[in-house]
Amino acid sequence: MALTPEQVAHVAALARLELSPDEAALYRAQLSAVLDAASLLDEVDVSGVQPTRGDAPVPPLRPDVERPSLSPEQVLGNAPAKVGTTFSVPKILE
Amino acid sequence: MPVDDFQPVMGLEVHAQLLTQTKIFCGCSTSFGAAPNAHTCPVCLGMPGVLPVLNGKVVEYAVRAGLALGCTVNAQSEWSRKNYFYPDLPKGYQVTQFDRPICEHGQLTVDGPWGEKAVRVRRIHMEEDAGKSVHDGSAARSLVDLNRAGTPLLEIVSEPDLRSADEVVAYLKALRDILVYLGINDGNLEEGSFRCDANVSVMRKGSAEYGARVELKNINSFRFIKQAIEYEVARQVELVESGGKVVQETRLFDPARNETRPMRSKEEAHDYRYFPEPDLQPLQLRAGLVEEVAACLPELPRQKLQRFQSQYGLPAYDAGLLTADRALADLFEAVAARAKDARKVSNWFLGELSRLLNETGEPLSGLRFGPAQFAELLGAVDAGTLSNNAAKAVFEEMFRTGKAPADIIREKGLGQVSDEGTVEAVVDQVLAAAATELEAYRAGKQQVFGFLVGQCMKAMKGKGNPQLVNAVLKRKLGA
Amino acid sequence: MVLDLTLAEAAGQLGAGATSSTELTRVALQRVEALNGRLNAFLRVDAAGALEAAAQSDARRGRGEARGPLDGVPLGIKDNLLTGGLETTAGSRILQGFVPPVDATAVRKLREAGAVLLGKLNLDEFVVGSSNESSAYGPARNPWDTTRTPGGSSGGSAAAVAARLCFGALGSDTGGSIRQPAALTGTVGLKPTWGRVSRFGLVAYASSLDQVGPMARTVTDCALLLQALAGPDAQDATAADLAVPDYTAALERGAAGLRVGVPAEYFGPGMDPEVEAAVRGALRAYEQLGATLVEVSLPHTKYALATYYLLATAEASSNLARFDGVRFGHRARDVKGLRELYARSRSEGFGPEVKRRIMLGTFALSAGHYDAYYLKAQKVRTLIRRDFEAAFRQVDVVLSPTSPVPAFPLGQQTDPLQSYLLDVFTLPCNLAGLPGLSLPCGFTRARLPVGMQLVGRWWDEAGLLAAARAYERAHDFSRAAPPLEA
């Protein structure tokens, strides 16, 4: 399947990736090739087939009992930008 | 309501925060009011490598809600990821139930001037709440607090069966009351633990085609909901009538201007790319869970309201007030079971008890006396050993101190004398000392009767049962 | 040299008091220092932490409180497993400097078993690759020929084990990332059944395919490591609630009566002839050991590649959304708004192969394409699984080459589509959730290792290990060492 530049731009936006024009062209070609290869699946008859689900025994559900939370140092230790104990981001427009 | 050619058509989505101790997928506390990010862990922070582990209590609460709303409870239900980017959504996706929710196909009966209306509930599903962001006015930034991220939510979706703002408000109130009765939600719109989104469209009467839907998001009071819907319906009707088309969009309600406005930034229509959550197995309810929950379901508000009217002979309005709060209703019944006249009990509840609760602002849960004491007080009034006024004073003392009514009556000397023999003796004494007045009365001066009653009460230091004194005096006077 | 011992032998020596954990750790650290520059197997070494753990192990042993075969043994951890207090990068710039506050469960279990953790091992960035060349920190190199790849994505783990820098390592396997590097470095690597080992703390790529597993120089060593790793976990709802058997109990039972499946679809053209020769040699060896060879067919094999790439990238595109510069990881500077924060942080932090896969996965899930791509692939996956169900009614293990080619030169793989083909033999096993193992079965004329793959029944790692051990006992390549001078 050949992707259009618009499709590539749309997917990049959905994925929050910024592509240079060279990257966009490269990915367009590469992804199209991969999707072409994937079109092999078109020939498979999957009528009546359900998606896979494992059948191993599932553990019991978690009890509603409090577990310790992280300390502020642990929560914010890796934060690139913080104000007090909150994470700071550029203003969100409503 | 605007032009009669059009019918408003509304469906509602309610997000109710569940009153569990911990979050839906991790053991962090859900308690309110902590410092930002104090209740977070690698899981609800969306750190790399973490996995969701489902809180069993959330499932139990979801089943409770489903049964209370007459839903089919699905023995197997599925989890999905809803993918989008937002700072308060740490993983970049929300874990929710898309394909197969835990409950479906229920209904909620709503009473009003229209009579009884069954509003269909399409589905109830479990999902995780997002965090919160606060705008830092000074700098051009927002501050993200993930304490709320991972709080369990029930999403309750109705079919578009609602036809007026009043119906919408009635539905939401009824739904809220049920969830509060079930003990799974605290019903607080203002604080955001019970959130309502309304899908509003209009259609020409007689037409089979639904109009485009506008979503009104997160309006946090019943009054505003009514205003918002009425505004929006009028806006849509006017738009269609003037040849325009209603755009499917999301709008916010501005209470100050009493109008709805489109949300400023909702970029390209959301493509949430739902797919089954690979980190959670499909939920298989354990055998017996539904039966256990069903067995423990409390009587629901509507049933209780109807029963209070039929069983206790209470008018609808009074029954409504008594059943608004489950604990109040339970207390009422406990007192009524020990009392002679349920209506008198009701009067006390809606009168003195309500007054004191409102004045002091204290919660019912802090009441310092129990049904037995309450009933004892009412019994004293019935027996005539306590006047109504005195009883009010005793009640107030009970409310403030929790002392037993008998003790209060004795300490304050509020007991009323209702023993006929004692009263007779006093009346005889008074009459013996009031020869002049007696003569005047016999001569026809009726008002002397009042004076004589007063003398008797004085002699008994005000503790005479007025009705009894009256009766005995009358008898003695041969009147 | 003490590091030539297998893990089991080292454990034996520790038990006999012939050596100490401190001694083993010291020697290992010295060798790492001498060789890691050439191999780039370790991304970081925690010498202080390792020596501390070694001292504690020796003290425990002195008190008679040794915890088991792993107590005191130096191991390495692939850098996509969280290690509390120690930087974990997943081979990416986007996690440079990220210090997790907790251990992965697999890491915690090794610590609880008393193992000494030397440091974090190189990998393809977010496991996307079969050559360790997509690592943001430079490729790892194959100890057998340092101009060649050790395979990927667990390239650093494989190189470290092969070069005797440690006695064993943790890797992870999503489409072959333990088995293929094991094959290219002449070591043993095991991918357990999906759900056998907790994934908590494994930086997720494709959740329904990822598994944590052991890499070492012998089958027995892998069994000992698996013993410590396997089992349910309160922090992973997909880790099966199944008891863990004793993986060494029947390890030596031999191959008499074993039914070995030879999948017709795995022995076609496109394979390196020396690889094919070595693997066919292994088949004959199994016959000599008393096994029966059974031709089986796995008819949906040719769809495995497309199925894998659609499902894996879809799940990965979602799993990698959390890397947004807000709570941890790389954040772009001087951004003018939220959209730009996300787009630039991610674009700067992720490498090209990761971005390519995110794009593919996002597309496969997107509106209008979900049914044709993702959903279809999920159903084809069921058919691939059914192929194996049918095969395991006739055989006990399925034998094939692990990789169609031996270790190839660094810089050779430039076409993504070509590089995806390197995983053809290993992918189906992940799709079906089966346990799979690679062990050495020969060398090419250029003295490059060749590995064969054994795939066993769901939850039967014990049987799989025993089948592998039977071959290894008769054809032991574990003493062959790469020509490295320290």
PDB file of N, CA and C in Angstrom, chain C residues 133-206:
ATOM      1  N   GLU C 133      22.630  -2.436  16.729  1.00  0.00           N
ATOM      2  CA  GLU C 133      23.187  -1.242  16.091  1.00  0.00           C
ATOM      3  C   GLU C 133      22.317  -0.012  16.285  1.00  0.00           C
ATOM      4  N   SER C 134      21.091  -0.220  16.757  1.00  0.00           N
ATOM      5  CA  SER C 134      20.251   0.964  16.942  1.00  0.00           C
ATOM      6  C   SER C 134      20.432   1.573  18.323  1.00  0.00           C
ATOM      7  N   SER C 135      21.319   1.011  19.124  1.00  0.00           N
ATOM      8  CA  SER C 135      21.565   1.584  20.446  1.00  0.00           C
ATOM      9  C   SER C 135      22.098   3.007  20.291  1.00  0.00           C
ATOM     10  N   ALA C 136      21.603   3.895  21.107  1.00  0.00           N
ATOM     11  CA  ALA C 136      22.082   5.280  21.077  1.00  0.00           C
ATOM     12  C   ALA C 136      23.476   5.383  21.672  1.00  0.00           C
ATOM     13  N   TYR C 137      23.958   4.297  22.247  1.00  0.00           N
ATOM     14  CA  TYR C 137      25.248   4.321  22.938  1.00  0.00           C
ATOM     15  C   TYR C 137      26.287   3.470  22.214  1.00  0.00           C
ATOM     16  N   GLY C 138      26.097   3.325  20.914  1.00  0.00           N
ATOM     17  CA  GLY C 138      27.049   2.560  20.115  1.00  0.00           C
ATOM     18  C   GLY C 138      26.710   1.090  20.125  1.00  0.00           C
ATOM     19  N   PRO C 139      27.061   0.378  19.083  1.00  0.00           N
ATOM     20  CA  PRO C 139      26.711  -1.031  19.021  1.00  0.00           C
ATOM     21  C   PRO C 139      27.566  -1.844  19.973  1.00  0.00           C
ATOM     22  N   ALA C 140      27.027  -2.968  20.382  1.00  0.00           N
ATOM     23  CA  ALA C 140      27.876  -3.959  21.047  1.00  0.00           C
ATOM     24  C   ALA C 140      28.548  -4.761  19.949  1.00  0.00           C
ATOM     25  N   ARG C 141      29.632  -5.416  20.273  1.00  0.00           N
ATOM     26  CA  ARG C 141      30.377  -6.165  19.265  1.00  0.00           C
ATOM     27  C   ARG C 141      30.490  -7.626  19.639  1.00  0.00           C
ATOM     28  N   ASN C 142      30.574  -8.433  18.605  1.00  0.00           N
ATOM     29  CA  ASN C 142      30.624  -9.871  18.818  1.00  0.00           C
ATOM     30  C   ASN C 142      32.030 -10.285  19.256  1.00  0.00           C
ATOM     31  N   PRO C 143      32.169 -10.928  20.395  1.00  0.00           N
ATOM     32  CA  PRO C 143      33.517 -11.319  20.858  1.00  0.00           C
ATOM     33  C   PRO C 143      34.227 -12.258  19.880  1.00  0.00           C
ATOM     34  N   TRP C 144      33.485 -12.999  19.066  1.00  0.00           N
ATOM     35  CA  TRP C 144      34.103 -13.902  18.100  1.00  0.00           C
ATOM     36  C   TRP C 144      34.723 -13.149  16.933  1.00  0.00           C
ATOM     37  N   ASP C 145      34.227 -11.964  16.675  1.00  0.00           N
ATOM     38  CA  ASP C 145      34.796 -11.109  15.607  1.00  0.00           C
ATOM     39  C   ASP C 145      34.217  -9.732  15.844  1.00  0.00           C
ATOM     40  N   THR C 146      35.063  -8.866  16.387  1.00  0.00           N
ATOM     41  CA  THR C 146      34.520  -7.585  16.861  1.00  0.00           C
ATOM     42  C   THR C 146      34.135  -6.630  15.728  1.00  0.00           C
ATOM     43  N   THR C 147      34.324  -7.068  14.465  1.00  0.00           N
ATOM     44  CA  THR C 147      33.776  -6.244  13.377  1.00  0.00           C
ATOM     45  C   THR C 147      32.327  -6.632  13.087  1.00  0.00           C
ATOM     46  N   ARG C 148      31.872  -7.639  13.805  1.00  0.00           N
ATOM     47  CA  ARG C 148      30.525  -8.156  13.550  1.00  0.00           C
ATOM     48  C   ARG C 148      29.597  -7.923  14.728  1.00  0.00           C
ATOM     49  N   THR C 149      28.332  -8.001  14.418  1.00  0.00           N
ATOM     50  CA  THR C 149      27.308  -7.805  15.442  1.00  0.00           C
ATOM     51  C   THR C 149      27.188  -9.035  16.338  1.00  0.00           C
ATOM     52  N   PRO C 150      26.848  -8.850  17.582  1.00  0.00           N
ATOM     53  CA  PRO C 150      26.521  -9.986  18.447  1.00  0.00           C
ATOM     54  C   PRO C 150      25.038 -10.369  18.334  1.00  0.00           C
ATOM     55  N   GLY C 151      24.345  -9.682  17.443  1.00  0.00           N
ATOM     56  CA  GLY C 151      22.899  -9.899  17.330  1.00  0.00           C
ATOM     57  C   GLY C 151      22.156  -8.903  18.214  1.00  0.00           C
ATOM     58  N   GLY C 152      20.854  -8.997  18.214  1.00  0.00           N
ATOM     59  CA  GLY C 152      20.061  -8.080  19.025  1.00  0.00           C
ATOM     60  C   GLY C 152      18.636  -8.613  19.208  1.00  0.00           C
ATOM     61  N   SER C 153      17.925  -8.002  20.107  1.00  0.00           N
ATOM     62  CA  SER C 153      18.296  -6.774  20.762  1.00  0.00           C
ATOM     63  C   SER C 153      19.176  -6.994  21.999  1.00  0.00           C
ATOM     64  N   SER C 154      19.244  -8.231  22.522  1.00  0.00           N
ATOM     65  CA  SER C 154      20.064  -8.435  23.737  1.00  0.00           C
ATOM     66  C   SER C 154      21.529  -8.652  23.385  1.00  0.00           C
ATOM     67  N   GLY C 155      22.063  -7.768  22.534  1.00  0.00           N
ATOM     68  CA  GLY C 155      23.431  -7.933  22.039  1.00  0.00           C
ATOM     69  C   GLY C 155      24.472  -7.820  23.140  1.00  0.00           C
ATOM     70  N   GLY C 156      24.264  -6.856  24.025  1.00  0.00           N
ATOM     71  CA  GLY C 156      25.213  -6.660  25.117  1.00  0.00           C
ATOM     72  C   GLY C 156      25.236  -7.866  26.051  1.00  0.00           C
ATOM     73  N   SER C 157      24.038  -8.405  26.327  1.00  0.00           N
ATOM     74  CA  SER C 157      23.941  -9.582  27.212  1.00  0.00           C
ATOM     75  C   SER C 157      24.685 -10.759  26.602  1.00  0.00           C
ATOM     76  N   ALA C 158      24.441 -10.983  25.314  1.00  0.00           N
ATOM     77  CA  ALA C 158      25.082 -12.117  24.640  1.00  0.00           C
ATOM     78  C   ALA C 158      26.590 -11.932  24.598  1.00  0.00           C
ATOM     79  N   ALA C 159      27.034 -10.740  24.249  1.00  0.00           N
ATOM     80  CA  ALA C 159      28.471 -10.479  24.159  1.00  0.00           C
ATOM     81  C   ALA C 159      29.133 -10.664  25.522  1.00  0.00           C
ATOM     82  N   ALA C 160      28.499 -10.166  26.567  1.00  0.00           N
ATOM     83  CA  ALA C 160      29.076 -10.261  27.912  1.00  0.00           C
ATOM     84  C   ALA C 160      29.222 -11.716  28.348  1.00  0.00           C
ATOM     85  N   VAL C 161      28.208 -12.505  28.057  1.00  0.00           N
ATOM     86  CA  VAL C 161      28.268 -13.912  28.453  1.00  0.00           C
ATOM     87  C   VAL C 161      29.321 -14.648  27.638  1.00  0.00           C
ATOM     88  N   ALA C 162      29.306 -14.420  26.317  1.00  0.00           N
ATOM     89  CA  ALA C 162      30.270 -15.113  25.451  1.00  0.00           C
ATOM     90  C   ALA C 162      31.706 -14.729  25.797  1.00  0.00           C
ATOM     91  N   ALA C 163      31.909 -13.483  26.146  1.00  0.00           N
ATOM     92  CA  ALA C 163      33.263 -13.006  26.450  1.00  0.00           C
ATOM     93  C   ALA C 163      33.672 -13.303  27.885  1.00  0.00           C
ATOM     94  N   ARG C 164      32.832 -14.018  28.593  1.00  0.00           N
ATOM     95  CA  ARG C 164      33.107 -14.382  29.995  1.00  0.00           C
ATOM     96  C   ARG C 164      33.304 -13.151  30.878  1.00  0.00           C
ATOM     97  N   LEU C 165      32.522 -12.112  30.642  1.00  0.00           N
ATOM     98  CA  LEU C 165      32.547 -10.952  31.525  1.00  0.00           C
ATOM     99  C   LEU C 165      31.658 -11.200  32.748  1.00  0.00           C
ATOM    100  N   CYS C 166      30.747 -12.132  32.636  1.00  0.00           N
ATOM    101  CA  CYS C 166      29.857 -12.505  33.739  1.00  0.00           C
ATOM    102  C   CYS C 166      29.389 -13.928  33.487  1.00  0.00           C
ATOM    103  N   PHE C 167      28.779 -14.538  34.506  1.00  0.00           N
ATOM    104  CA  PHE C 167      28.409 -15.945  34.384  1.00  0.00           C
ATOM    105  C   PHE C 167      27.039 -16.143  33.750  1.00  0.00           C
ATOM    106  N   GLY C 168      26.335 -15.075  33.607  1.00  0.00           N
ATOM    107  CA  GLY C 168      25.011 -15.171  33.016  1.00  0.00           C
ATOM    108  C   GLY C 168      24.438 -13.775  32.939  1.00  0.00           C
ATOM    109  N   ALA C 169      23.352 -13.646  32.225  1.00  0.00           N
ATOM    110  CA  ALA C 169      22.741 -12.325  32.083  1.00  0.00           C
ATOM    111  C   ALA C 169      21.245 -12.457  31.895  1.00  0.00           C
ATOM    112  N   LEU C 170      20.550 -11.371  32.180  1.00  0.00           N
ATOM    113  CA  LEU C 170      19.131 -11.285  31.822  1.00  0.00           C
ATOM    114  C   LEU C 170      19.019 -10.595  30.476  1.00  0.00           C
ATOM    115  N   GLY C 171      18.200 -11.173  29.635  1.00  0.00           N
ATOM    116  CA  GLY C 171      17.857 -10.518  28.388  1.00  0.00           C
ATOM    117  C   GLY C 171      16.350 -10.396  28.322  1.00  0.00           C
ATOM    118  N   SER C 172      15.861  -9.900  27.194  1.00  0.00           N
ATOM    119  CA  SER C 172      14.416  -9.902  26.957  1.00  0.00           C
ATOM    120  C   SER C 172      14.214 -10.289  25.502  1.00  0.00           C
ATOM    121  N   ASP C 173      13.048 -10.848  25.225  1.00  0.00           N
ATOM    122  CA  ASP C 173      12.806 -11.412  23.894  1.00  0.00           C
ATOM    123  C   ASP C 173      11.385 -11.088  23.466  1.00  0.00           C
ATOM    124  N   THR C 174      11.271 -10.371  22.358  1.00  0.00           N
ATOM    125  CA  THR C 174       9.964  -9.982  21.830  1.00  0.00           C
ATOM    126  C   THR C 174       9.702 -10.650  20.488  1.00  0.00           C
ATOM    127  N   GLY C 175      10.773 -10.816  19.690  1.00  0.00           N
ATOM    128  CA  GLY C 175      10.680 -11.469  18.392  1.00  0.00           C
ATOM    129  C   GLY C 175      11.896 -12.337  18.133  1.00  0.00           C
ATOM    130  N   GLY C 176      12.690 -12.557  19.175  1.00  0.00           N
ATOM    131  CA  GLY C 176      13.912 -13.344  19.032  1.00  0.00           C
ATOM    132  C   GLY C 176      15.108 -12.731  19.723  1.00  0.00           C
ATOM    133  N   SER C 177      14.867 -11.679  20.488  1.00  0.00           N
ATOM    134  CA  SER C 177      15.961 -10.881  21.041  1.00  0.00           C
ATOM    135  C   SER C 177      16.851 -11.544  22.067  1.00  0.00           C
ATOM    136  N   ILE C 178      16.477 -12.698  22.584  1.00  0.00           N
ATOM    137  CA  ILE C 178      17.383 -13.495  23.406  1.00  0.00           C
ATOM    138  C   ILE C 178      18.000 -14.576  22.530  1.00  0.00           C
ATOM    139  N   ARG C 179      17.181 -15.242  21.757  1.00  0.00           N
ATOM    140  CA  ARG C 179      17.634 -16.426  21.042  1.00  0.00           C
ATOM    141  C   ARG C 179      18.613 -16.094  19.925  1.00  0.00           C
ATOM    142  N   GLN C 180      18.293 -15.042  19.147  1.00  0.00           N
ATOM    143  CA  GLN C 180      19.168 -14.741  18.007  1.00  0.00           C
ATOM    144  C   GLN C 180      20.556 -14.305  18.450  1.00  0.00           C
ATOM    145  N   PRO C 181      20.696 -13.394  19.422  1.00  0.00           N
ATOM    146  CA  PRO C 181      22.046 -13.067  19.890  1.00  0.00           C
ATOM    147  C   PRO C 181      22.750 -14.275  20.504  1.00  0.00           C
ATOM    148  N   ALA C 182      22.006 -15.142  21.168  1.00  0.00           N
ATOM    149  CA  ALA C 182      22.630 -16.351  21.704  1.00  0.00           C
ATOM    150  C   ALA C 182      23.234 -17.159  20.554  1.00  0.00           C
ATOM    151  N   ALA C 183      22.472 -17.297  19.492  1.00  0.00           N
ATOM    152  CA  ALA C 183      22.955 -18.080  18.347  1.00  0.00           C
ATOM    153  C   ALA C 183      24.203 -17.436  17.739  1.00  0.00           C
ATOM    154  N   LEU C 184      24.206 -16.124  17.630  1.00  0.00           N
ATOM    155  CA  LEU C 184      25.327 -15.433  16.977  1.00  0.00           C
ATOM    156  C   LEU C 184      26.574 -15.368  17.845  1.00  0.00           C
ATOM    157  N   THR C 185      26.426 -15.683  19.132  1.00  0.00           N
ATOM    158  CA  THR C 185      27.585 -15.615  20.017  1.00  0.00           C
ATOM    159  C   THR C 185      27.939 -16.972  20.627  1.00  0.00           C
ATOM    160  N   GLY C 186      27.246 -18.026  20.187  1.00  0.00           N
ATOM    161  CA  GLY C 186      27.587 -19.354  20.706  1.00  0.00           C
ATOM    162  C   GLY C 186      27.203 -19.549  22.165  1.00  0.00           C
ATOM    163  N   THR C 187      26.152 -18.882  22.592  1.00  0.00           N
ATOM    164  CA  THR C 187      25.706 -19.048  23.975  1.00  0.00           C
ATOM    165  C   THR C 187      24.289 -19.615  23.985  1.00  0.00           C
ATOM    166  N   VAL C 188      23.765 -19.829  25.193  1.00  0.00           N
ATOM    167  CA  VAL C 188      22.431 -20.401  25.340  1.00  0.00           C
ATOM    168  C   VAL C 188      21.488 -19.299  25.810  1.00  0.00           C
ATOM    169  N   GLY C 189      20.349 -19.186  25.167  1.00  0.00           N
ATOM    170  CA  GLY C 189      19.375 -18.184  25.582  1.00  0.00           C
ATOM    171  C   GLY C 189      17.980 -18.784  25.587  1.00  0.00           C
ATOM    172  N   LEU C 190      17.211 -18.469  26.610  1.00  0.00           N
ATOM    173  CA  LEU C 190      15.869 -19.046  26.757  1.00  0.00           C
ATOM    174  C   LEU C 190      14.825 -17.955  26.843  1.00  0.00           C
ATOM    175  N   LYS C 191      13.808 -18.032  25.975  1.00  0.00           N
ATOM    176  CA  LYS C 191      12.637 -17.180  26.130  1.00  0.00           C
ATOM    177  C   LYS C 191      11.543 -18.054  26.736  1.00  0.00           C
ATOM    178  N   PRO C 192      11.137 -17.754  27.965  1.00  0.00           N
ATOM    179  CA  PRO C 192      10.099 -18.582  28.585  1.00  0.00           C
ATOM    180  C   PRO C 192       8.731 -18.370  27.934  1.00  0.00           C
ATOM    181  N   THR C 193       7.789 -19.229  28.284  1.00  0.00           N
ATOM    182  CA  THR C 193       6.399 -19.037  27.874  1.00  0.00           C
ATOM    183  C   THR C 193       5.953 -17.642  28.297  1.00  0.00           C
ATOM    184  N   TRP C 194       5.158 -16.976  27.448  1.00  0.00           N
ATOM    185  CA  TRP C 194       4.682 -15.647  27.822  1.00  0.00           C
ATOM    186  C   TRP C 194       3.844 -15.753  29.084  1.00  0.00           C
ATOM    187  N   GLY C 195       4.216 -15.015  30.096  1.00  0.00           N
ATOM    188  CA  GLY C 195       3.507 -15.095  31.366  1.00  0.00           C
ATOM    189  C   GLY C 195       4.220 -15.930  32.417  1.00  0.00           C
ATOM    190  N   ARG C 196       5.350 -16.567  32.028  1.00  0.00           N
ATOM    191  CA  ARG C 196       6.058 -17.382  33.008  1.00  0.00           C
ATOM    192  C   ARG C 196       6.902 -16.541  33.962  1.00  0.00           C
ATOM    193  N   VAL C 197       7.457 -15.451  33.417  1.00  0.00           N
ATOM    194  CA  VAL C 197       8.291 -14.548  34.218  1.00  0.00           C
ATOM    195  C   VAL C 197       7.625 -13.173  34.227  1.00  0.00           C
ATOM    196  N   SER C 198       7.597 -12.540  35.380  1.00  0.00           N
ATOM    197  CA  SER C 198       6.956 -11.228  35.492  1.00  0.00           C
ATOM    198  C   SER C 198       7.607 -10.211  34.569  1.00  0.00           C
ATOM    199  N   ARG C 199       6.755  -9.395  33.953  1.00  0.00           N
ATOM    200  CA  ARG C 199       7.249  -8.296  33.102  1.00  0.00           C
ATOM    201  C   ARG C 199       7.288  -6.976  33.853  1.00  0.00           C
ATOM    202  N   PHE C 200       6.984  -6.979  35.146  1.00  0.00           N
ATOM    203  CA  PHE C 200       7.025  -5.716  35.868  1.00  0.00           C
ATOM    204  C   PHE C 200       8.438  -5.182  35.871  1.00  0.00           C
ATOM    205  N   GLY C 201       8.603  -3.962  35.390  1.00  0.00           N
ATOM    206  CA  GLY C 201       9.931  -3.362  35.363  1.00  0.00           C
ATOM    207  C   GLY C 201      10.682  -3.617  34.071  1.00  0.00           C
ATOM    208  N   LEU C 202      10.084  -4.369  33.159  1.00  0.00           N
ATOM    209  CA  LEU C 202      10.669  -4.505  31.821  1.00  0.00           C
ATOM    210  C   LEU C 202      10.090  -3.373  30.991  1.00  0.00           C
ATOM    211  N   VAL C 203      10.962  -2.513  30.479  1.00  0.00           N
ATOM    212  CA  VAL C 203      10.462  -1.388  29.688  1.00  0.00           C
ATOM    213  C   VAL C 203       9.712  -1.983  28.503  1.00  0.00           C
ATOM    214  N   ALA C 204       8.429  -1.693  28.444  1.00  0.00           N
ATOM    215  CA  ALA C 204       7.582  -2.415  27.501  1.00  0.00           C
ATOM    216  C   ALA C 204       7.801  -1.960  26.069  1.00  0.00           C
ATOM    217  N   TYR C 205       7.815  -2.934  25.167  1.00  0.00           N
ATOM    218  CA  TYR C 205       7.804  -2.627  23.743  1.00  0.00           C
ATOM    219  C   TYR C 205       6.498  -3.165  23.174  1.00  0.00           C
ATOM    220  N   ALA C 206       6.415  -4.501  23.043  1.00  0.00           N
ATOM    221  CA  ALA C 206       5.155  -5.110  22.598  1.00  0.00           C
ATOM    222  C   ALA C 206       4.696  -6.032  23.718  1.00  0.00           C
TER     223      ALA C 206
END
